[in-house]
CSV table of N, CA and C in Angstrom, one decimal:
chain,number,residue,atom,x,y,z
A,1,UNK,N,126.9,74.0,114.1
A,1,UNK,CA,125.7,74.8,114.0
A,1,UNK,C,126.0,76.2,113.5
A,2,UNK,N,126.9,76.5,114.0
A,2,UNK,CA,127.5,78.2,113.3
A,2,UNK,C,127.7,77.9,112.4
A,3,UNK,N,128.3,77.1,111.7
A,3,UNK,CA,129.0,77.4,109.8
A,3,UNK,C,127.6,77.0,109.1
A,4,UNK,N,127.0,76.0,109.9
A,4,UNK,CA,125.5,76.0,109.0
A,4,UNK,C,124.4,77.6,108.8
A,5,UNK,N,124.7,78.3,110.0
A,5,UNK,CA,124.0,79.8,110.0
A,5,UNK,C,125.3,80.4,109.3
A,6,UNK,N,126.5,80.7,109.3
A,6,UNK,CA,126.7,81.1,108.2
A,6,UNK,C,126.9,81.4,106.8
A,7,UNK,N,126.9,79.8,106.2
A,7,UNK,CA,126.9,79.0,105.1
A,7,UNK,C,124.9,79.9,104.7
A,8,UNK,N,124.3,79.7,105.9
A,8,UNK,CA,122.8,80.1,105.3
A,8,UNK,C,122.9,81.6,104.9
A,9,UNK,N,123.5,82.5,105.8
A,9,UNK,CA,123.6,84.2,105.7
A,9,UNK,C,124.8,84.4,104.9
A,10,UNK,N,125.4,83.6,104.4
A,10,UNK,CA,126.4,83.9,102.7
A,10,UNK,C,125.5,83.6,101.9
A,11,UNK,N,124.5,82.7,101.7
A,11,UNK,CA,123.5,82.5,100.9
A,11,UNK,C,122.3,83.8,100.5
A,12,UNK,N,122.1,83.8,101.6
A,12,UNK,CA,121.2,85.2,102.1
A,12,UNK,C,121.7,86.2,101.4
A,13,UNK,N,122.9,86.5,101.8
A,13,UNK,CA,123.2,87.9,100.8
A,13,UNK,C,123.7,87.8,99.4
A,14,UNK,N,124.1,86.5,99.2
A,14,UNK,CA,124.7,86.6,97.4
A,14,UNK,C,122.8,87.1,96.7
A,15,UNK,N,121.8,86.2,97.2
A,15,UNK,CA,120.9,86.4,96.9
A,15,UNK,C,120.0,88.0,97.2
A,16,UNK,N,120.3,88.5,97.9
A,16,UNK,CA,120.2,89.6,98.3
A,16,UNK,C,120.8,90.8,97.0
A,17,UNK,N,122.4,90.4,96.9
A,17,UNK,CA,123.2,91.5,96.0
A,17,UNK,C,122.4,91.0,94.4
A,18,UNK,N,122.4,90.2,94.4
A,18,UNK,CA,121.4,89.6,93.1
A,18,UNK,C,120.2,90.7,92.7
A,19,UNK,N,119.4,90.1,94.1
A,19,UNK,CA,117.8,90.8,93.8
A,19,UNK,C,117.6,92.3,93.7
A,20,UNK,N,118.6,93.0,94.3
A,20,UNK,CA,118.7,94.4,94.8
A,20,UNK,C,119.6,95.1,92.9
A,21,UNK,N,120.7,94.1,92.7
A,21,UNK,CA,121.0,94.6,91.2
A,21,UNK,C,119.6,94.8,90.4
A,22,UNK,N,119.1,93.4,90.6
A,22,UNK,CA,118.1,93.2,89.4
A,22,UNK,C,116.9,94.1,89.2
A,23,UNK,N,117.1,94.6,90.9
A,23,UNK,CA,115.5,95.8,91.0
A,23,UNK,C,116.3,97.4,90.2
A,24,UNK,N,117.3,97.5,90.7
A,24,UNK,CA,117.9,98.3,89.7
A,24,UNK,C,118.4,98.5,88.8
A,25,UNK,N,118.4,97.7,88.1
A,25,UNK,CA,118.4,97.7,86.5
A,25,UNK,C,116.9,97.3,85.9
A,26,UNK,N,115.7,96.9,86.7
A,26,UNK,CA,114.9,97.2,86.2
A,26,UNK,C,114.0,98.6,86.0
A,27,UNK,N,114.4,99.9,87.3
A,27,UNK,CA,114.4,101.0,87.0
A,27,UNK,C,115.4,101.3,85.9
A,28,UNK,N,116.4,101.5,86.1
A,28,UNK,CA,117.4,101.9,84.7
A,28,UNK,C,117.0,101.5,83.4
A,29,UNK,N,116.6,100.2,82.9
A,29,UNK,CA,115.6,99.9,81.6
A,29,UNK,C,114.7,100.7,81.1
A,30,UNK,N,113.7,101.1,82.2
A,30,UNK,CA,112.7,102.5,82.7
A,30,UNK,C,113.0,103.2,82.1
A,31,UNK,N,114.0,104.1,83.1
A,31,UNK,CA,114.5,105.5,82.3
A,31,UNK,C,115.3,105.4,81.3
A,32,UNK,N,116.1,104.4,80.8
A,32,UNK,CA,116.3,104.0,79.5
A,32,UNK,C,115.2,104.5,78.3
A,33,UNK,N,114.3,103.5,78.5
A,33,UNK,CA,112.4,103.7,78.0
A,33,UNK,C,112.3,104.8,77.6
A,34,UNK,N,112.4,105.6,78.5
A,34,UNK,CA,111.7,107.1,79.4
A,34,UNK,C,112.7,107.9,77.9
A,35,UNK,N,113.8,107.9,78.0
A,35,UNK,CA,114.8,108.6,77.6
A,35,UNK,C,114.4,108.7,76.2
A,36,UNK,N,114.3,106.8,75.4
A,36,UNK,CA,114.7,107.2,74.1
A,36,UNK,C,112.9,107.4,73.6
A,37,UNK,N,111.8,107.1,73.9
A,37,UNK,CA,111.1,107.5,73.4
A,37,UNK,C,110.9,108.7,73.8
A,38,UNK,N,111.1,109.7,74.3
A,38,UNK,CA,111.2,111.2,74.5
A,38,UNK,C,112.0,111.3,73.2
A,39,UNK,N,113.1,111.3,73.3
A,39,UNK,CA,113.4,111.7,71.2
A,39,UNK,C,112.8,111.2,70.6
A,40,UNK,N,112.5,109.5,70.1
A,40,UNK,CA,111.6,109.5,69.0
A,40,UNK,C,110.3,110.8,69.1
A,41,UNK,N,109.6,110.9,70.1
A,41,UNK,CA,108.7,112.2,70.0
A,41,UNK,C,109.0,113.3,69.6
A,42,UNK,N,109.7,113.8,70.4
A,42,UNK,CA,110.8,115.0,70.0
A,42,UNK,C,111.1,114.9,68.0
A,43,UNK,N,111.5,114.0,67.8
A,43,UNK,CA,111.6,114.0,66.5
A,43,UNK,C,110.7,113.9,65.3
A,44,UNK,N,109.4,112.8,65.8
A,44,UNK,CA,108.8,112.5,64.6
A,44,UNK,C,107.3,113.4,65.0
A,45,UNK,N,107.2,113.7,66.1
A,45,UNK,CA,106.3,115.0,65.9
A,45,UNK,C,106.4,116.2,66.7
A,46,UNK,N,107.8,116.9,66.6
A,46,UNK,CA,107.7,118.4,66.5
A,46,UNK,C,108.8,119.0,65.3
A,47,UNK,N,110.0,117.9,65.6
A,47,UNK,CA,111.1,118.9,64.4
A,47,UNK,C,111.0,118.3,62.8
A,48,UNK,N,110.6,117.3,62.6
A,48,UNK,CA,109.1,117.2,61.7
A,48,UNK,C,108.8,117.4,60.5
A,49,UNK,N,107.7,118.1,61.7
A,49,UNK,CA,106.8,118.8,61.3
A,49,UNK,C,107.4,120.4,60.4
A,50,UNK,N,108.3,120.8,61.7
A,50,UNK,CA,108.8,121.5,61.7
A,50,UNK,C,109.6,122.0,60.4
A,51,UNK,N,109.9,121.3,59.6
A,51,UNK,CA,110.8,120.9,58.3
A,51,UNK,C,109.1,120.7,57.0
A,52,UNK,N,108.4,120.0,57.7
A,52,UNK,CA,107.9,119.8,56.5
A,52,UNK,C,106.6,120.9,56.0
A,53,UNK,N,106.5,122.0,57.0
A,53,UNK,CA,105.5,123.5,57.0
A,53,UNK,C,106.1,124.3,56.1
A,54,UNK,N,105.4,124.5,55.6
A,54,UNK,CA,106.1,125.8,54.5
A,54,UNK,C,105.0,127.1,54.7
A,55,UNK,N,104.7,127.6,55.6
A,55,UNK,CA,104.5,129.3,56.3
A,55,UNK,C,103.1,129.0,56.7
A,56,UNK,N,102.5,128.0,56.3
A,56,UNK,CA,101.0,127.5,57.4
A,56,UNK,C,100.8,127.7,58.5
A,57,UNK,N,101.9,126.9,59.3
A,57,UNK,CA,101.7,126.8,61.1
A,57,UNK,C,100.5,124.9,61.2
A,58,UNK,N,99.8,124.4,59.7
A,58,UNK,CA,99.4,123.5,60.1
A,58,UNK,C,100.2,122.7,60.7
A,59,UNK,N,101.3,122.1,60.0
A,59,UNK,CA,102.1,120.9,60.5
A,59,UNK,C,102.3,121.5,61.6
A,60,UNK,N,102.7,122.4,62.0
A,60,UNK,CA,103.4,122.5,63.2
A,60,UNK,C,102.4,122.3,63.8
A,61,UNK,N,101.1,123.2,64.2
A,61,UNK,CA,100.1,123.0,65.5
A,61,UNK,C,99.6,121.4,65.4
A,62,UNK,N,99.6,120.7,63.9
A,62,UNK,CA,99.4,118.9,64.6
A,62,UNK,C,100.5,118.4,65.1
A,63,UNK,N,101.9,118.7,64.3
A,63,UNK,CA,102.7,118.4,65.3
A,63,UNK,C,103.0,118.3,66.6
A,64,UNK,N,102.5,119.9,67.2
A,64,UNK,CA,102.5,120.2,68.6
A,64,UNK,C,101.6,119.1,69.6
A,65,UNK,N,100.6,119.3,68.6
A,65,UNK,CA,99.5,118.4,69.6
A,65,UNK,C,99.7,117.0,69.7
A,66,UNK,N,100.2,116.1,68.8
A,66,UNK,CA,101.1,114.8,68.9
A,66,UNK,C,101.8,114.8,69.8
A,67,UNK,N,103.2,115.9,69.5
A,67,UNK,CA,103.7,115.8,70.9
A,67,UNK,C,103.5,115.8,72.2
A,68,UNK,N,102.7,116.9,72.3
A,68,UNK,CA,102.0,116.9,73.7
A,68,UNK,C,101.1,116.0,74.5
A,69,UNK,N,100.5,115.2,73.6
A,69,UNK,CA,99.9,114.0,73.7
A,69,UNK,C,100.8,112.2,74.2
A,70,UNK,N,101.1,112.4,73.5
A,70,UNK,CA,102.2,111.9,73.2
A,70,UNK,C,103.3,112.1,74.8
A,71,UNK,N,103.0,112.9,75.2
A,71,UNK,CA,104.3,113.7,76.0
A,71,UNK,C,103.2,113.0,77.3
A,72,UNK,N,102.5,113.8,77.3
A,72,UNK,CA,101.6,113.7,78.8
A,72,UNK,C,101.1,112.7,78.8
A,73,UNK,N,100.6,111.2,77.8
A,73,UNK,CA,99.9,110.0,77.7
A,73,UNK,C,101.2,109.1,78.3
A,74,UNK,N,101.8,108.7,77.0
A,74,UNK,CA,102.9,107.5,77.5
A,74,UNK,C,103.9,108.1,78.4
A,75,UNK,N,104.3,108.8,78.6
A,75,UNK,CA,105.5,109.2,79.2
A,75,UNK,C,104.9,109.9,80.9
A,76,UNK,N,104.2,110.5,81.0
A,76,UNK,CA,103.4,110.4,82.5
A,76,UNK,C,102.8,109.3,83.1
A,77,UNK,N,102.4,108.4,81.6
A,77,UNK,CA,102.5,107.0,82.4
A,77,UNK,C,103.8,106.3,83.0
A,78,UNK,N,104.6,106.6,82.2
A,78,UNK,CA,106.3,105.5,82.3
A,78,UNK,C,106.5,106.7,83.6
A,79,UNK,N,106.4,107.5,83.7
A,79,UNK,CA,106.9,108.2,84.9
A,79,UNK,C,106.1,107.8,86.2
A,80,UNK,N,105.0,107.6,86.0
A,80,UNK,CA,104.2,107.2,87.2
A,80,UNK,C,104.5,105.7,87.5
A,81,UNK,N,104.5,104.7,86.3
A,81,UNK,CA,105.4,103.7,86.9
A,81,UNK,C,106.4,103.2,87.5
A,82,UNK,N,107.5,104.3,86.8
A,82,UNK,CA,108.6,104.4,87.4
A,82,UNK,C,108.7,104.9,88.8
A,83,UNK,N,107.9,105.8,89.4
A,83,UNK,CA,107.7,106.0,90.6
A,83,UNK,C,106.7,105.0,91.8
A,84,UNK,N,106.1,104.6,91.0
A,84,UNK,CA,105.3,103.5,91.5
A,84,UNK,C,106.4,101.8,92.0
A,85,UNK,N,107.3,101.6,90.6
A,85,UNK,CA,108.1,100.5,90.9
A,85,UNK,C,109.5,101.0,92.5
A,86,UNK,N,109.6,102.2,91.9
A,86,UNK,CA,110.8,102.8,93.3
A,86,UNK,C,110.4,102.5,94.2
A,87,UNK,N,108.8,103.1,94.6
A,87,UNK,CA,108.3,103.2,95.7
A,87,UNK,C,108.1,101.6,96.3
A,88,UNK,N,107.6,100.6,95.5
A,88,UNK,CA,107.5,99.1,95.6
A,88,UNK,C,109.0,98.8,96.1
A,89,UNK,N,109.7,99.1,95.3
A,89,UNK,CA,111.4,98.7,95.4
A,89,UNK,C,111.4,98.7,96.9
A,90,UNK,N,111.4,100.0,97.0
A,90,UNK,CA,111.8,100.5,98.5
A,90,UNK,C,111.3,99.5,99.6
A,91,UNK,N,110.0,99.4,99.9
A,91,UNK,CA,109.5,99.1,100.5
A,91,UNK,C,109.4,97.2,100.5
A,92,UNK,N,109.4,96.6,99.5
A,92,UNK,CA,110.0,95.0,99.6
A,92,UNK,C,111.3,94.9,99.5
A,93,UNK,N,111.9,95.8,98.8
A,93,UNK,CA,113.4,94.8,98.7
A,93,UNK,C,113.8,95.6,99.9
A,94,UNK,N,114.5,96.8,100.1
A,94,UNK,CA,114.6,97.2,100.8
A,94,UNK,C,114.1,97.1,102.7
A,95,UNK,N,113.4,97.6,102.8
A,95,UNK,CA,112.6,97.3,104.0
A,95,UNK,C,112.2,95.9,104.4
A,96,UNK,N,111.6,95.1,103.6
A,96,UNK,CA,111.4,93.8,104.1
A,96,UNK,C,112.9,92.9,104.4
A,97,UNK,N,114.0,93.1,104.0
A,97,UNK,CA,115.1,92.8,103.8
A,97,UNK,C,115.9,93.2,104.9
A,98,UNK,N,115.9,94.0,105.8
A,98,UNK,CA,116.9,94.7,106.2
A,98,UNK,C,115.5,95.0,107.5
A,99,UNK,N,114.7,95.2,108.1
A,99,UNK,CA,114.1,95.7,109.1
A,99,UNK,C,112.7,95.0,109.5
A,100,UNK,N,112.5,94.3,108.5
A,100,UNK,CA,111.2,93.6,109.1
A,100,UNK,C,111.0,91.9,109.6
A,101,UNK,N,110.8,91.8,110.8
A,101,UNK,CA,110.9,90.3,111.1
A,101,UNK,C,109.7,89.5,111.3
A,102,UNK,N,108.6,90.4,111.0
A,102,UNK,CA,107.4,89.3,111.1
A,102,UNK,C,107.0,88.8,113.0
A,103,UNK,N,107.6,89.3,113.8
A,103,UNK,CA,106.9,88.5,114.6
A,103,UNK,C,106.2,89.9,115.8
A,104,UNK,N,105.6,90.6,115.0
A,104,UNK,CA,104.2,91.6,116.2
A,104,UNK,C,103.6,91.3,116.1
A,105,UNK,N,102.1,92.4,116.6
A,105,UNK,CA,100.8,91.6,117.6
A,105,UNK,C,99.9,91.4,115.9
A,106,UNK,N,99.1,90.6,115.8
A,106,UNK,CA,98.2,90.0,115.0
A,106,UNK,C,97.0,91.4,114.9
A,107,UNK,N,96.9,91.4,113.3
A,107,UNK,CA,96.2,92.5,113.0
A,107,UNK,C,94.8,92.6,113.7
A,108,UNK,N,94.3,93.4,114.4
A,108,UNK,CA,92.7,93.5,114.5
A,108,UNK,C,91.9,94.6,114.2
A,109,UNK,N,91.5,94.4,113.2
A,109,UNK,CA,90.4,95.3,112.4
A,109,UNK,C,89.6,96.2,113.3
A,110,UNK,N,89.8,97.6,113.8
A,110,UNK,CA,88.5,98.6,114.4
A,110,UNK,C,87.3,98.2,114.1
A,111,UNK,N,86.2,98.7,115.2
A,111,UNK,CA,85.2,98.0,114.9
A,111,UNK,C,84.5,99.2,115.9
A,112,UNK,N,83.7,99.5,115.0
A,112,UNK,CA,82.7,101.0,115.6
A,112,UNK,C,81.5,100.1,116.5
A,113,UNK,N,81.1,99.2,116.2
A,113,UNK,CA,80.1,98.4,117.3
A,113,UNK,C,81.0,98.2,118.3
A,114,UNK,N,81.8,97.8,118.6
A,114,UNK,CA,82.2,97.7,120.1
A,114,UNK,C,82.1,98.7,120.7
A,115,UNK,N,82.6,100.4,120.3
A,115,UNK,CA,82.2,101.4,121.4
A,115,UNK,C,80.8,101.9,121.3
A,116,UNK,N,79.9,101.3,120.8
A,116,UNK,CA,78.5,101.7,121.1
A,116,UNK,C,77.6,101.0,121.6
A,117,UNK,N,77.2,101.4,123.2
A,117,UNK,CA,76.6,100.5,124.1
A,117,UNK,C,75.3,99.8,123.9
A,118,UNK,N,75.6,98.4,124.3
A,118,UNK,CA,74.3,97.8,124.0
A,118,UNK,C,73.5,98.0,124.9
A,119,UNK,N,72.0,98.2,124.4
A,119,UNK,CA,70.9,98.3,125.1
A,119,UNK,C,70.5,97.0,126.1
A,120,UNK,N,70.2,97.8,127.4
A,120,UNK,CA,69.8,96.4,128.1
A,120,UNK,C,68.5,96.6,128.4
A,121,UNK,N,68.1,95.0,128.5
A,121,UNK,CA,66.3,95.4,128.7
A,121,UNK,C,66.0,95.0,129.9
A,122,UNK,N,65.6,96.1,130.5
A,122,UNK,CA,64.7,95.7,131.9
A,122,UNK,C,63.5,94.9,132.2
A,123,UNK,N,63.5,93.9,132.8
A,123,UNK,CA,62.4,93.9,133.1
A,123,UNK,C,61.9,94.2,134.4
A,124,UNK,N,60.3,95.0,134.4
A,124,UNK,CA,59.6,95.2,135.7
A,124,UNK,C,59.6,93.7,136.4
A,125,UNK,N,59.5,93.8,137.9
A,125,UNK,CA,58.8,93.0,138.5
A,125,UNK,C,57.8,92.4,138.1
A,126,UNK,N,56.6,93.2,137.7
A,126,UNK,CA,55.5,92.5,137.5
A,126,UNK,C,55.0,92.3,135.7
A,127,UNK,N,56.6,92.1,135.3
A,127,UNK,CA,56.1,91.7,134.1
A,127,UNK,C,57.4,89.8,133.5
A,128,UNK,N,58.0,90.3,135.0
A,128,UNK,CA,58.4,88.7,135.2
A,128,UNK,C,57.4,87.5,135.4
A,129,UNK,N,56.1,87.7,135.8
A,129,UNK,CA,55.6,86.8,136.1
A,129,UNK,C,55.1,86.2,134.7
């Protein structure tokens, strides 16, 4: 019975070192992401622009706004993901892995009608009859 529970928790963790790589290298991909489209932007709309103005300031101010668009759209998105996937990481691979066993008290939903007393109805004596 022991080499079967250990044979199962050698199993447990090769799968474990697996899952835990694979969650981080799926962030790293991210900021990978993160990284090189910040220069493509960086390059094809501010330094550019930048090159192709000759004393207007137009290219540049559409450039700028590209960028900035550009900057605050995809890239606050990939960042908010990116913090969104960590936060997920943490909390399943991490935590469910290492601290959570499933066996406390069964969820029960608050319920504002229970502490508000029910009305009881009297009856008179002389409306029993």
């Amino acid at each position: 019975r022991d080499s079967i529970n250990a044979e199962y928790m050698g199993i447990e963790f090769v799968l474990g070192c697996v899952s835990n790589t694979a969650s981080y290298l799926r962030l790293w991909a991210l900021s990978l992401a993160h990284a090189q489209l910040s220069e493509v932007f960086w390059k094809f709309a501010w330094v550019m622009p930048l090159s192709m103005d000759k004393g207007s300031g137009v290219f540049v101010f559409v450039g700028f706004a590209l960028w900035m668009g550009a900057t605050i759209g995809v890239l606050g998105i990939m960042e908010s993901l990116s913090a969104f996937l960590h936060a997920l990481r943490l909390h399943w691979v991490e935590f469910q892995n290492k601290f959570y066993y499933g066996d406390g008290v069964a969820f029960v939903p608050y319920d504002h009608s229970a502490l508000i007393p029910k009305p009881h109805l009297y009856l008179s004596p002389f409306e029993a009859e």
